[in-house]
Tab-separated table of C-alpha atoms in Angstrom:
chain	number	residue	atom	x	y	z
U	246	UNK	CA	2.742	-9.215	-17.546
U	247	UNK	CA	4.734	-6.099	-18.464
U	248	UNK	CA	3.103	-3.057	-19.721
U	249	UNK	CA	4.527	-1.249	-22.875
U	250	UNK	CA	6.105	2.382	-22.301
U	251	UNK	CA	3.611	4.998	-21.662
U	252	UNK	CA	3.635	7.263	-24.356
U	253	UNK	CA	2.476	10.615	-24.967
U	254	UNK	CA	0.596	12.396	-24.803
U	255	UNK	CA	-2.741	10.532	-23.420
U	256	UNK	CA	-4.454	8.092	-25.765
U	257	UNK	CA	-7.930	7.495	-25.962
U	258	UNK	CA	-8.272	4.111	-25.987
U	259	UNK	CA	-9.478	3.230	-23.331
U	260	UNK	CA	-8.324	-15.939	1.465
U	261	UNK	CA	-7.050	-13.920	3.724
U	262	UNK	CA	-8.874	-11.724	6.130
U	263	UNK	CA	-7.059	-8.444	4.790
U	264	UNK	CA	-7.306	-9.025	0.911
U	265	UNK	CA	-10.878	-9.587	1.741
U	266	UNK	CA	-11.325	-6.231	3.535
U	267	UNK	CA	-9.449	-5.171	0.667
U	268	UNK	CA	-11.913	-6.357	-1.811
U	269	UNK	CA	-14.634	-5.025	0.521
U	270	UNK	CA	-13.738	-1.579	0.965
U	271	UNK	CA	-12.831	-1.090	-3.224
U	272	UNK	CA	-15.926	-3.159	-4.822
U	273	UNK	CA	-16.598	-5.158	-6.743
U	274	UNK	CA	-20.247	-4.090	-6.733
U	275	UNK	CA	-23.221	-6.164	-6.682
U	276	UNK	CA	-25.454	-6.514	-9.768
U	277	UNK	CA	-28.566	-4.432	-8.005
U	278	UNK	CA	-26.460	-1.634	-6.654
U	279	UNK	CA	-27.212	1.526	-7.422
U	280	UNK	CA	-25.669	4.926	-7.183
U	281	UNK	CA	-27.946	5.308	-4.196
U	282	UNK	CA	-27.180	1.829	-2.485
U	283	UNK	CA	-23.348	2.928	-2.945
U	284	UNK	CA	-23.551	5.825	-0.906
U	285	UNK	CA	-25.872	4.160	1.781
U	286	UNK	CA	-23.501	1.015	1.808
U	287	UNK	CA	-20.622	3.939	2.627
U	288	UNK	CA	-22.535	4.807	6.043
U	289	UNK	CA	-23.127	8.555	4.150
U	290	UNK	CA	-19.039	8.700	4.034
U	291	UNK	CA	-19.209	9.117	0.460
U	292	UNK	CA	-19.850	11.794	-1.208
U	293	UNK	CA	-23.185	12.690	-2.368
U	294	UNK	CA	-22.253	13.798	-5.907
U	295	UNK	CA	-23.725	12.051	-8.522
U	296	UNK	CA	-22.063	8.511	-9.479
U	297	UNK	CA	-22.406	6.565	-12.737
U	298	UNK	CA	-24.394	3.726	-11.521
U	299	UNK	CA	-22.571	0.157	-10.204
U	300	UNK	CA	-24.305	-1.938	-12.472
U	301	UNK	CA	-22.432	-0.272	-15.341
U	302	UNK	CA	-19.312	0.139	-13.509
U	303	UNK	CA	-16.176	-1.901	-13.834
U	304	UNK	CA	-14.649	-4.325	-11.535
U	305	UNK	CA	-10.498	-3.749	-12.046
U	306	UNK	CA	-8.605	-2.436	-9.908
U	307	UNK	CA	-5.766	0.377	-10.290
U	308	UNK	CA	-2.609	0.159	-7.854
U	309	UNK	CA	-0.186	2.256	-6.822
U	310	UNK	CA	2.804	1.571	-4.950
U	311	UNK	CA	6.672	2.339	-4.999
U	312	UNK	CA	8.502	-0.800	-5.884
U	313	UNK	CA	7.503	-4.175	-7.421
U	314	UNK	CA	10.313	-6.357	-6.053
U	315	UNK	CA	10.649	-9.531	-3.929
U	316	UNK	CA	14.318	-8.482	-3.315
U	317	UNK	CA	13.385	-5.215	-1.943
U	318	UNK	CA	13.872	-4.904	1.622
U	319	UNK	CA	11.601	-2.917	2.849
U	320	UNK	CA	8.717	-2.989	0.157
U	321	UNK	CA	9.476	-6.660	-1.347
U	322	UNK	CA	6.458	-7.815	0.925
U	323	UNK	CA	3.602	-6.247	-1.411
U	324	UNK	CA	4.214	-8.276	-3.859
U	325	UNK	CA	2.493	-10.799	-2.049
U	326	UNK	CA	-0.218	-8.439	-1.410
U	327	UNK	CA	-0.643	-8.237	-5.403
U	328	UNK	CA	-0.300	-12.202	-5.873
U	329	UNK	CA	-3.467	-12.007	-3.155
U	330	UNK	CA	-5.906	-9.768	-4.822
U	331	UNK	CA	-5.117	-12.062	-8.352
U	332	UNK	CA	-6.409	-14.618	-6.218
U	333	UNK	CA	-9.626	-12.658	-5.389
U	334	UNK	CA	-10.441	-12.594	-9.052
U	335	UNK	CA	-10.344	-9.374	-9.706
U	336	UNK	CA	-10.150	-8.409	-13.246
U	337	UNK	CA	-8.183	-6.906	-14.529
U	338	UNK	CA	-5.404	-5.677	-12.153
U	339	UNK	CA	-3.190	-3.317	-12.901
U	340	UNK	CA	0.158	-2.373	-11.264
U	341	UNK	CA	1.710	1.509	-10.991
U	342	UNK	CA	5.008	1.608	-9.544
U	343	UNK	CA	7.881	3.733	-9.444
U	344	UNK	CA	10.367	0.523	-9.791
U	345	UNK	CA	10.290	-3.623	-10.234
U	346	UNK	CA	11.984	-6.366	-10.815
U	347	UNK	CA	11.853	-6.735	-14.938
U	348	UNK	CA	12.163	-10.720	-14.087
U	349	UNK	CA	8.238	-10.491	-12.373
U	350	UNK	CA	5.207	-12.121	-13.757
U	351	UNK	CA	2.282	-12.489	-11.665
U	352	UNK	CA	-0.697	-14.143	-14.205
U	353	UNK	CA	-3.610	-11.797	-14.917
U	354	UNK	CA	-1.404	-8.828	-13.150
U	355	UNK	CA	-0.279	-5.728	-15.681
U	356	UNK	CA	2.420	-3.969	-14.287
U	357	UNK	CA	3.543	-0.447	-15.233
U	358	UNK	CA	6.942	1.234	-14.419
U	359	UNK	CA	6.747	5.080	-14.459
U	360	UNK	CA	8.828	7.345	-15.401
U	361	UNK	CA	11.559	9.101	-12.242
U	362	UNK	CA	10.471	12.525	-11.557
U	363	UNK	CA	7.323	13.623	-9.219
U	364	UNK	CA	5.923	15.390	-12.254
U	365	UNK	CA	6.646	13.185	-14.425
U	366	UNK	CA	5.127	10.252	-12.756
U	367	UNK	CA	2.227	12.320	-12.071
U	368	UNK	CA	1.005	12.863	-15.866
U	369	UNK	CA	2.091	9.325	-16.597
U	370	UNK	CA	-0.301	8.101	-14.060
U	371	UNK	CA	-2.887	10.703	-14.902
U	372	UNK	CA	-2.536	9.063	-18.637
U	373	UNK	CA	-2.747	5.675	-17.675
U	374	UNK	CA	-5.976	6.574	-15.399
U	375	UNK	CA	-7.563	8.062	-18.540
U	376	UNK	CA	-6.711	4.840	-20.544
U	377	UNK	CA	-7.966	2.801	-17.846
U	378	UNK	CA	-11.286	4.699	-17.043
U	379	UNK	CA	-13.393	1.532	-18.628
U	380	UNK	CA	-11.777	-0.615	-16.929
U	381	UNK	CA	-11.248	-0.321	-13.142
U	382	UNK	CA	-13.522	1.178	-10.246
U	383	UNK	CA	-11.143	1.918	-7.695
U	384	UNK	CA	-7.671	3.384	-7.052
U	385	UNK	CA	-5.779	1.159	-3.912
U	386	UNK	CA	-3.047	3.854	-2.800
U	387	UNK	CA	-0.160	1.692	-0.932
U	388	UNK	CA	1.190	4.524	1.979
U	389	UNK	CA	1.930	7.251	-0.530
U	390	UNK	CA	-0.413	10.227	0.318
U	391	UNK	CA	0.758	12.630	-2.138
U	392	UNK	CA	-0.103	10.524	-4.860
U	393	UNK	CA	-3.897	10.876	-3.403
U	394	UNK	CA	-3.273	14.943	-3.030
U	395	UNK	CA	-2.239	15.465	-6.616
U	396	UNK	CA	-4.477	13.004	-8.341
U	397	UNK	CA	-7.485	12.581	-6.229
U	398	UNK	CA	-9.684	15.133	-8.060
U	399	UNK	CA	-9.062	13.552	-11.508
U	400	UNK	CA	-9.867	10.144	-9.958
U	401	UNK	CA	-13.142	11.844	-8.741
U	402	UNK	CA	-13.829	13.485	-12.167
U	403	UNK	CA	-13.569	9.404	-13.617
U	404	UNK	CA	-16.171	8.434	-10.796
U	405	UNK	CA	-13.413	6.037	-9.645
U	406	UNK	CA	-13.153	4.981	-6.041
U	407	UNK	CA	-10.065	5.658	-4.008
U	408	UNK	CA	-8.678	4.306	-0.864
U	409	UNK	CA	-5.456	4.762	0.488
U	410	UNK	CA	-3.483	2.284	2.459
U	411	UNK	CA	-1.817	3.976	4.911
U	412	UNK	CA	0.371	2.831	8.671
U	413	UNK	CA	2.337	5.622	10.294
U	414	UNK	CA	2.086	7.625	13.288
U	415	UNK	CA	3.013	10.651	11.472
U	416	UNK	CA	-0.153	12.971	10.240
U	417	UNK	CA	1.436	14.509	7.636
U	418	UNK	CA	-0.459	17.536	5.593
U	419	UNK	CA	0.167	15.323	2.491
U	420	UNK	CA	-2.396	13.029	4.737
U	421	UNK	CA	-5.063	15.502	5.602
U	422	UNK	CA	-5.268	16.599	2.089
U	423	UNK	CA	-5.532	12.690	0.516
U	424	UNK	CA	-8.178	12.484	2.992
U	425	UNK	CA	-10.416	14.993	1.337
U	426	UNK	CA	-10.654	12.922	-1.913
U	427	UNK	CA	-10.867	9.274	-0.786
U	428	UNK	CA	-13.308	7.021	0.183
U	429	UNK	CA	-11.878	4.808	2.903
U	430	UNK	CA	-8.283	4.986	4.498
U	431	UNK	CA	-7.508	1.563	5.798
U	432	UNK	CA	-5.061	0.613	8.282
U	433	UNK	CA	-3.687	-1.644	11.197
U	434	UNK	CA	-4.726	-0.060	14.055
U	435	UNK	CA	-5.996	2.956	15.498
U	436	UNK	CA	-2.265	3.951	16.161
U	437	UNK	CA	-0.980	3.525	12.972
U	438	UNK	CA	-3.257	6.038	11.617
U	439	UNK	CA	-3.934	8.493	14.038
U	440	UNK	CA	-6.177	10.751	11.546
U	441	UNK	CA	-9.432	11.146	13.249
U	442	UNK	CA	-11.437	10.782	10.501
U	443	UNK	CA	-14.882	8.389	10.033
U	444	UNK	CA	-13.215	7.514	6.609
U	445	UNK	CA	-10.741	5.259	8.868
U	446	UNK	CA	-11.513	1.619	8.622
U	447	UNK	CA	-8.883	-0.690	10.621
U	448	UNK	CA	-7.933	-4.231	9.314
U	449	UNK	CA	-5.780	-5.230	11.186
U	450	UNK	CA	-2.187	-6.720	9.272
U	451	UNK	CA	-2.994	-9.803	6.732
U	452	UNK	CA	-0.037	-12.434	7.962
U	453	UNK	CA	0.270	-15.582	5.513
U	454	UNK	CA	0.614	-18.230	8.468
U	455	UNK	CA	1.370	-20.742	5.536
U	456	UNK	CA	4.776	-18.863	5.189
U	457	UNK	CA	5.325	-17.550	8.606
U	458	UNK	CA	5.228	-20.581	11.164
U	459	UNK	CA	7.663	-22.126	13.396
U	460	UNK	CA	10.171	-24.619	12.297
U	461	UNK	CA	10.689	-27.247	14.694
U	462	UNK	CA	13.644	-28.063	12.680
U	463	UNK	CA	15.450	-24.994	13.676
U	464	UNK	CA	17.482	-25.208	16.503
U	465	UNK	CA	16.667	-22.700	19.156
U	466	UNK	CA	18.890	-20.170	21.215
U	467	UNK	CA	18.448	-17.052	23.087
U	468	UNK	CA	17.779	-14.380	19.957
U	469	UNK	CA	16.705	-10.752	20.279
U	470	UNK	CA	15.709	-10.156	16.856
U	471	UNK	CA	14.754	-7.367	15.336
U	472	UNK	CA	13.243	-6.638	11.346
U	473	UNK	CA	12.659	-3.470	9.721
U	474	UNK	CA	14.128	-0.637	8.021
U	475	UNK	CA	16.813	1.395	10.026
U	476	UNK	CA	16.029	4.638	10.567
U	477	UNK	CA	15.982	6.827	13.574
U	478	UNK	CA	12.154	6.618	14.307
U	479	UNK	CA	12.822	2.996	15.114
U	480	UNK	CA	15.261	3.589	17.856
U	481	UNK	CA	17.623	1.142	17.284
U	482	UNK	CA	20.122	2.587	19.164
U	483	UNK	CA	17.945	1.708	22.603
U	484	UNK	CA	17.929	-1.591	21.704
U	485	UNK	CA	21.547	-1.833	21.444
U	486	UNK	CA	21.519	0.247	25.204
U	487	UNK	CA	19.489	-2.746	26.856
U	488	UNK	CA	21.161	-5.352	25.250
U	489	UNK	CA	24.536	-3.672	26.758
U	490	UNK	CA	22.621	-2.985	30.278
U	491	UNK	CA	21.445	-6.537	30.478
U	492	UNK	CA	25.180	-8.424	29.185
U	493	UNK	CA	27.395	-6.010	31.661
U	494	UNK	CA	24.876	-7.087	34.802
U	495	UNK	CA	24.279	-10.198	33.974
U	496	UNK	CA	27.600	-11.463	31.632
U	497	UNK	CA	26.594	-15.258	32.503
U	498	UNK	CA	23.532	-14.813	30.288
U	499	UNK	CA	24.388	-15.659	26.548
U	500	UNK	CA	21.932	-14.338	24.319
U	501	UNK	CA	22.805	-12.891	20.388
U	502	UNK	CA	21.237	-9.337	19.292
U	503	UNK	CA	20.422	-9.433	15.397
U	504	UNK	CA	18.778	-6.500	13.677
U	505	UNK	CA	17.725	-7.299	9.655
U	506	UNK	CA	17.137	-4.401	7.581
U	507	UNK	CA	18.234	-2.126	5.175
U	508	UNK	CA	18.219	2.411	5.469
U	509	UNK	CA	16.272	3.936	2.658
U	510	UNK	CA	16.902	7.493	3.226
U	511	UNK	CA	20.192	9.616	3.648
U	512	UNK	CA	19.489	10.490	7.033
U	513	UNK	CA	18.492	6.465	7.565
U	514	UNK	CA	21.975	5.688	6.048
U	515	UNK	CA	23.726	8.315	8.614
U	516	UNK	CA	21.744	6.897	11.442
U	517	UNK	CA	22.650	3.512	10.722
């Protein structure tokens, strides 16, 4: 489902081991939790401001990520993710992106494009937070902590919960200052989040073994494959090294090098 153009200004009208972490970590709250319970069930993390209580609060979820797009090739993957919290019943689900594919329809999913331009998409998404307040309980952040820096204290003001997604060895200051308003940061592993922070909860990645399995009916050779975006932090180039070390000492051995992926960046696209 496609949401109509946000106008302005603001109106006032208002089963996989990941997703369920997911669903964990963002609610939906029992029917005899309290604003107490909520902060106790956080471990103290939380903050102890006062909190409408859970019984009265909403079960949708808010979403935020760059691109809605099967095609895309380095963000076509959360799609998926989306199709898996429909599946977790969550109600209703809405989608903020900065791009997707017009041709999309996941049932019971609202998408919204935003407008280009940081400030831009900032008071769109404030707007569409305000319209939403009745609606949703907590903010799921896919790895874009400035999103978290310039709307986390208006997400806070709406007593919405917010937890950012986040897998990158980087500790940007973007990062340190998301982690000031959000509840939980989840991640992979302790590496790909090396914030040492008690908000941290890792998860580990969600892989769909349904889609990803071996096909016997795939003939097999020697393959070093390689899939991700190309960029200089991947260090493509040593892979190319080795597989010109091993082929000049060893030129009997017949083995294909294949590296899938796309740059993103300008410096990616100079790299590559």
């Amino acid at each position: 489902m496609r949401a109509p153009a946000l106008g302005w200004p603001c109106g006032r009208t208002n089963r996989r081991h990941s997703h369920s972490c997911m669903k964990l970590f963002l609610g939906t709250p029992r029917a005899n939790e309290t604003a107490s319970s909520f902060v106790e069930a956080d471990g103290g993390i939380a903050s102890q401001r006062t909190r409408p209580t859970l019984t009265s609060m909403p079960a949708g979820w808010l979403v935020v990520t760059q691109v809605m797009d099967e095609h895309d090739p380095n963000l076509g993957f959360f799609v998926a993710w989306v199709r898996g919290f429909a599946r977790l019943g969550i109600t209703p689900l809405h989608v903020a992106c900065w791009q997707a594919d017009p041709q999309l329809k996941i049932p019971g999913v609202v998408i919204h494009v935003l407008p280009k331009g940081a400030w831009a998409r900032t008071r769109a998404l404030l707007c569409l937070s305000w319209q939403l307040r009745g609606q949703v309980s907590s903010v799921f952040v896919h790895m874009i902590p400035p999103v978290v820096v310039a709307l986390g204290w208006w997400w806070r003001l709406l007593g919405i919960r917010v937890v950012l997604w986040y897998t990158h060895g980087t500790i940007s200051w973007s990062l340190r200052v998301a982690e000031w308003f959000v509840d939980r940061i989840l991640t992979a592993s302790e590496e790909s989040c090396r914030l040492q922070t008690t908000k941290k909860v890792v998860v580990g990645h969600g892989i769909n073994l349904d889609f990803f399995h071996p096909d016997a009916t795939v003939p097999r050779e020697p393959i070093l494959l390689t899939v991700g975006r190309i960029t200089p932090r991947k260090d493509l180039k040593t892979v190319i090294d080795i597989c010109a070390s091993v082929r000049s000492k060893n030129p009997e051995r017949v083995f294909r090098a294949v590296i899938v992926g796309e740059p993103r960046t300008e410096s990616d696209k100079t790299y590559a």
